[in-house]
PDB file of C-alpha atoms in Angstrom:
ATOM      1  CA  MET A   1       0.000   0.000   0.000  1.00  0.00           C
ATOM      2  CA  LYS A   2       2.841   2.405   0.833  1.00  0.00           C
ATOM      3  CA  GLN A   3       4.463   1.597  -2.487  1.00  0.00           C
ATOM      4  CA  LEU A   4       1.237   2.447  -4.339  1.00  0.00           C
ATOM      5  CA  ASN A   5       0.941   5.807  -2.513  1.00  0.00           C
ATOM      6  CA  LYS A   6       4.534   6.703  -3.415  1.00  0.00           C
ATOM      7  CA  TYR A   7       3.900   5.730  -7.026  1.00  0.00           C
ATOM      8  CA  LEU A   8       0.721   7.843  -7.195  1.00  0.00           C
ATOM      9  CA  ALA A   9       2.510  10.781  -5.596  1.00  0.00           C
ATOM     10  CA  VAL A  10       5.294  10.608  -8.198  1.00  0.00           C
ATOM     11  CA  VAL A  11       2.782  10.364 -11.058  1.00  0.00           C
ATOM     12  CA  PHE A  12       0.789  13.313  -9.679  1.00  0.00           C
ATOM     13  CA  LEU A  13       3.963  15.405  -9.341  1.00  0.00           C
ATOM     14  CA  ALA A  14       5.043  14.562 -12.885  1.00  0.00           C
ATOM     15  CA  VAL A  15       1.651  15.485 -14.328  1.00  0.00           C
ATOM     16  CA  THR A  16       1.577  18.744 -12.364  1.00  0.00           C
ATOM     17  CA  LEU A  17       5.062  19.756 -13.476  1.00  0.00           C
ATOM     18  CA  GLY A  18       4.237  18.851 -17.065  1.00  0.00           C
ATOM     19  CA  SER A  19       1.120  20.994 -16.962  1.00  0.00           C
ATOM     20  CA  VAL A  20       2.977  23.996 -15.580  1.00  0.00           C
ATOM     21  CA  ALA A  21       5.741  23.663 -18.164  1.00  0.00           C
ATOM     22  CA  GLY A  22       3.129  23.404 -20.909  1.00  0.00           C
ATOM     23  CA  CYS A  23       1.616  26.769 -19.940  1.00  0.00           C
ATOM     24  CA  ALA A  24       4.936  28.601 -19.732  1.00  0.00           C
ATOM     25  CA  SER A  25       5.775  31.173 -22.362  1.00  0.00           C
ATOM     26  CA  THR A  26       8.731  31.220 -24.707  1.00  0.00           C
ATOM     27  CA  ARG A  27      10.155  33.924 -26.915  1.00  0.00           C
ATOM     28  CA  THR A  28       7.829  33.037 -29.790  1.00  0.00           C
ATOM     29  CA  GLN A  29       4.843  31.660 -27.877  1.00  0.00           C
ATOM     30  CA  GLN A  30       2.596  33.199 -25.235  1.00  0.00           C
ATOM     31  CA  GLY A  31       1.608  31.657 -21.955  1.00  0.00           C
ATOM     32  CA  THR A  32      -2.056  31.576 -20.975  1.00  0.00           C
ATOM     33  CA  GLY A  33      -1.820  34.666 -18.777  1.00  0.00           C
ATOM     34  CA  GLU A  34       0.003  36.659 -21.438  1.00  0.00           C
ATOM     35  CA  TYR A  35      -2.599  35.690 -24.029  1.00  0.00           C
ATOM     36  CA  ILE A  36      -5.386  37.002 -21.801  1.00  0.00           C
ATOM     37  CA  ASP A  37      -3.431  40.193 -21.008  1.00  0.00           C
ATOM     38  CA  ASP A  38      -2.842  40.796 -24.721  1.00  0.00           C
ATOM     39  CA  ALA A  39      -6.530  40.268 -25.499  1.00  0.00           C
ATOM     40  CA  VAL A  40      -7.418  42.915 -22.913  1.00  0.00           C
ATOM     41  CA  ILE A  41      -4.829  45.331 -24.356  1.00  0.00           C
ATOM     42  CA  THR A  42      -6.159  44.755 -27.891  1.00  0.00           C
ATOM     43  CA  THR A  43      -9.713  45.473 -26.766  1.00  0.00           C
ATOM     44  CA  LYS A  44      -8.687  48.663 -24.946  1.00  0.00           C
ATOM     45  CA  VAL A  45      -6.687  49.940 -27.941  1.00  0.00           C
ATOM     46  CA  LYS A  46      -9.594  49.239 -30.328  1.00  0.00           C
ATOM     47  CA  ALA A  47     -11.997  51.044 -27.976  1.00  0.00           C
ATOM     48  CA  ALA A  48      -9.687  54.061 -27.689  1.00  0.00           C
ATOM     49  CA  ILE A  49      -9.385  54.293 -31.481  1.00  0.00           C
ATOM     50  CA  LEU A  50     -13.154  54.005 -32.012  1.00  0.00           C
ATOM     51  CA  GLU A  51     -13.972  56.581 -29.317  1.00  0.00           C
ATOM     52  CA  ASP A  52     -11.594  59.212 -30.704  1.00  0.00           C
ATOM     53  CA  PRO A  53     -13.241  61.502 -33.298  1.00  0.00           C
ATOM     54  CA  MET A  54     -10.056  61.748 -35.389  1.00  0.00           C
ATOM     55  CA  THR A  55      -9.471  57.987 -35.687  1.00  0.00           C
ATOM     56  CA  LYS A  56     -13.045  56.693 -35.518  1.00  0.00           C
ATOM     57  CA  VAL A  57     -12.520  54.080 -38.215  1.00  0.00           C
ATOM     58  CA  LEU A  58     -13.067  50.367 -38.434  1.00  0.00           C
ATOM     59  CA  GLU A  59     -10.254  49.875 -40.935  1.00  0.00           C
ATOM     60  CA  ILE A  60      -7.453  49.823 -38.332  1.00  0.00           C
ATOM     61  CA  LYS A  61      -6.534  46.320 -37.244  1.00  0.00           C
ATOM     62  CA  VAL A  62      -4.931  45.808 -33.833  1.00  0.00           C
ATOM     63  CA  LYS A  63      -2.767  42.822 -32.906  1.00  0.00           C
ATOM     64  CA  THR A  64      -0.934  42.405 -29.603  1.00  0.00           C
ATOM     65  CA  PHE A  65       1.869  39.994 -28.714  1.00  0.00           C
ATOM     66  CA  LYS A  66       3.520  40.213 -25.286  1.00  0.00           C
ATOM     67  CA  GLY A  67       2.467  43.845 -24.876  1.00  0.00           C
ATOM     68  CA  GLU A  68       3.719  44.907 -28.308  1.00  0.00           C
ATOM     69  CA  VAL A  69       0.875  46.386 -30.370  1.00  0.00           C
ATOM     70  CA  GLN A  70       0.819  46.317 -34.169  1.00  0.00           C
ATOM     71  CA  LEU A  71      -1.531  48.696 -35.972  1.00  0.00           C
ATOM     72  CA  SER A  72      -2.318  47.951 -39.609  1.00  0.00           C
ATOM     73  CA  GLY A  73      -4.976  48.831 -42.126  1.00  0.00           C
ATOM     74  CA  PHE A  74      -5.979  52.081 -43.773  1.00  0.00           C
ATOM     75  CA  VAL A  75      -6.389  55.636 -42.482  1.00  0.00           C
ATOM     76  CA  SER A  76      -7.325  58.874 -44.211  1.00  0.00           C
ATOM     77  CA  SER A  77      -4.208  60.859 -43.235  1.00  0.00           C
ATOM     78  CA  ARG A  78      -0.804  60.668 -41.575  1.00  0.00           C
ATOM     79  CA  ALA A  79      -2.253  62.725 -38.706  1.00  0.00           C
ATOM     80  CA  ALA A  80      -4.887  60.025 -38.100  1.00  0.00           C
ATOM     81  CA  ALA A  81      -2.190  57.339 -38.121  1.00  0.00           C
ATOM     82  CA  ASN A  82      -0.070  59.302 -35.650  1.00  0.00           C
ATOM     83  CA  ARG A  83      -3.109  59.804 -33.406  1.00  0.00           C
ATOM     84  CA  ALA A  84      -3.867  56.067 -33.454  1.00  0.00           C
ATOM     85  CA  VAL A  85      -0.264  55.319 -32.413  1.00  0.00           C
ATOM     86  CA  GLU A  86      -0.523  57.922 -29.649  1.00  0.00           C
ATOM     87  CA  LEU A  87      -3.785  56.388 -28.380  1.00  0.00           C
ATOM     88  CA  ALA A  88      -2.292  52.891 -28.406  1.00  0.00           C
ATOM     89  CA  ARG A  89       0.769  54.043 -26.444  1.00  0.00           C
ATOM     90  CA  GLY A  90      -1.570  55.512 -23.822  1.00  0.00           C
ATOM     91  CA  VAL A  91      -3.124  52.126 -22.992  1.00  0.00           C
ATOM     92  CA  LYS A  92      -1.818  50.496 -19.828  1.00  0.00           C
ATOM     93  CA  GLY A  93       0.297  47.419 -20.554  1.00  0.00           C
ATOM     94  CA  VAL A  94       1.474  48.497 -24.010  1.00  0.00           C
ATOM     95  CA  THR A  95       5.258  48.199 -24.238  1.00  0.00           C
ATOM     96  CA  SER A  96       5.683  49.355 -27.853  1.00  0.00           C
ATOM     97  CA  VAL A  97       3.634  50.205 -30.940  1.00  0.00           C
ATOM     98  CA  LYS A  98       4.457  49.245 -34.513  1.00  0.00           C
ATOM     99  CA  ASP A  99       2.796  51.389 -37.185  1.00  0.00           C
ATOM    100  CA  ASP A 100       1.958  49.421 -40.341  1.00  0.00           C
ATOM    101  CA  MET A 101      -0.963  51.642 -41.365  1.00  0.00           C
ATOM    102  CA  GLN A 102      -1.323  52.948 -44.903  1.00  0.00           C
ATOM    103  CA  ILE A 103      -2.832  56.208 -46.119  1.00  0.00           C
ATOM    104  CA  LYS A 104      -5.844  55.852 -48.467  1.00  0.00           C
TER     105      LYS A 104
END
């Protein structure tokens, strides 16, 4: 009976450690927590862009990876693109913003 308990304890420990390692992030892959954080950042950036009268467009796409925001799509002017970058930088959790927007 003691042998069985030790065996089960080792199996449980191995499964637990494997699960934790499986959720860890790497340089090219997000962990579960980072994915959720990035989804929140993306939502906040999109909301800020839609609420601003100068950038109120649906043609700006927002992608976030480990706090780095990428803005792409089309805007009417360079001023609108600069404003979108400024709004994205103002969102908590954003570490950098990459501007891939194009002028129509």
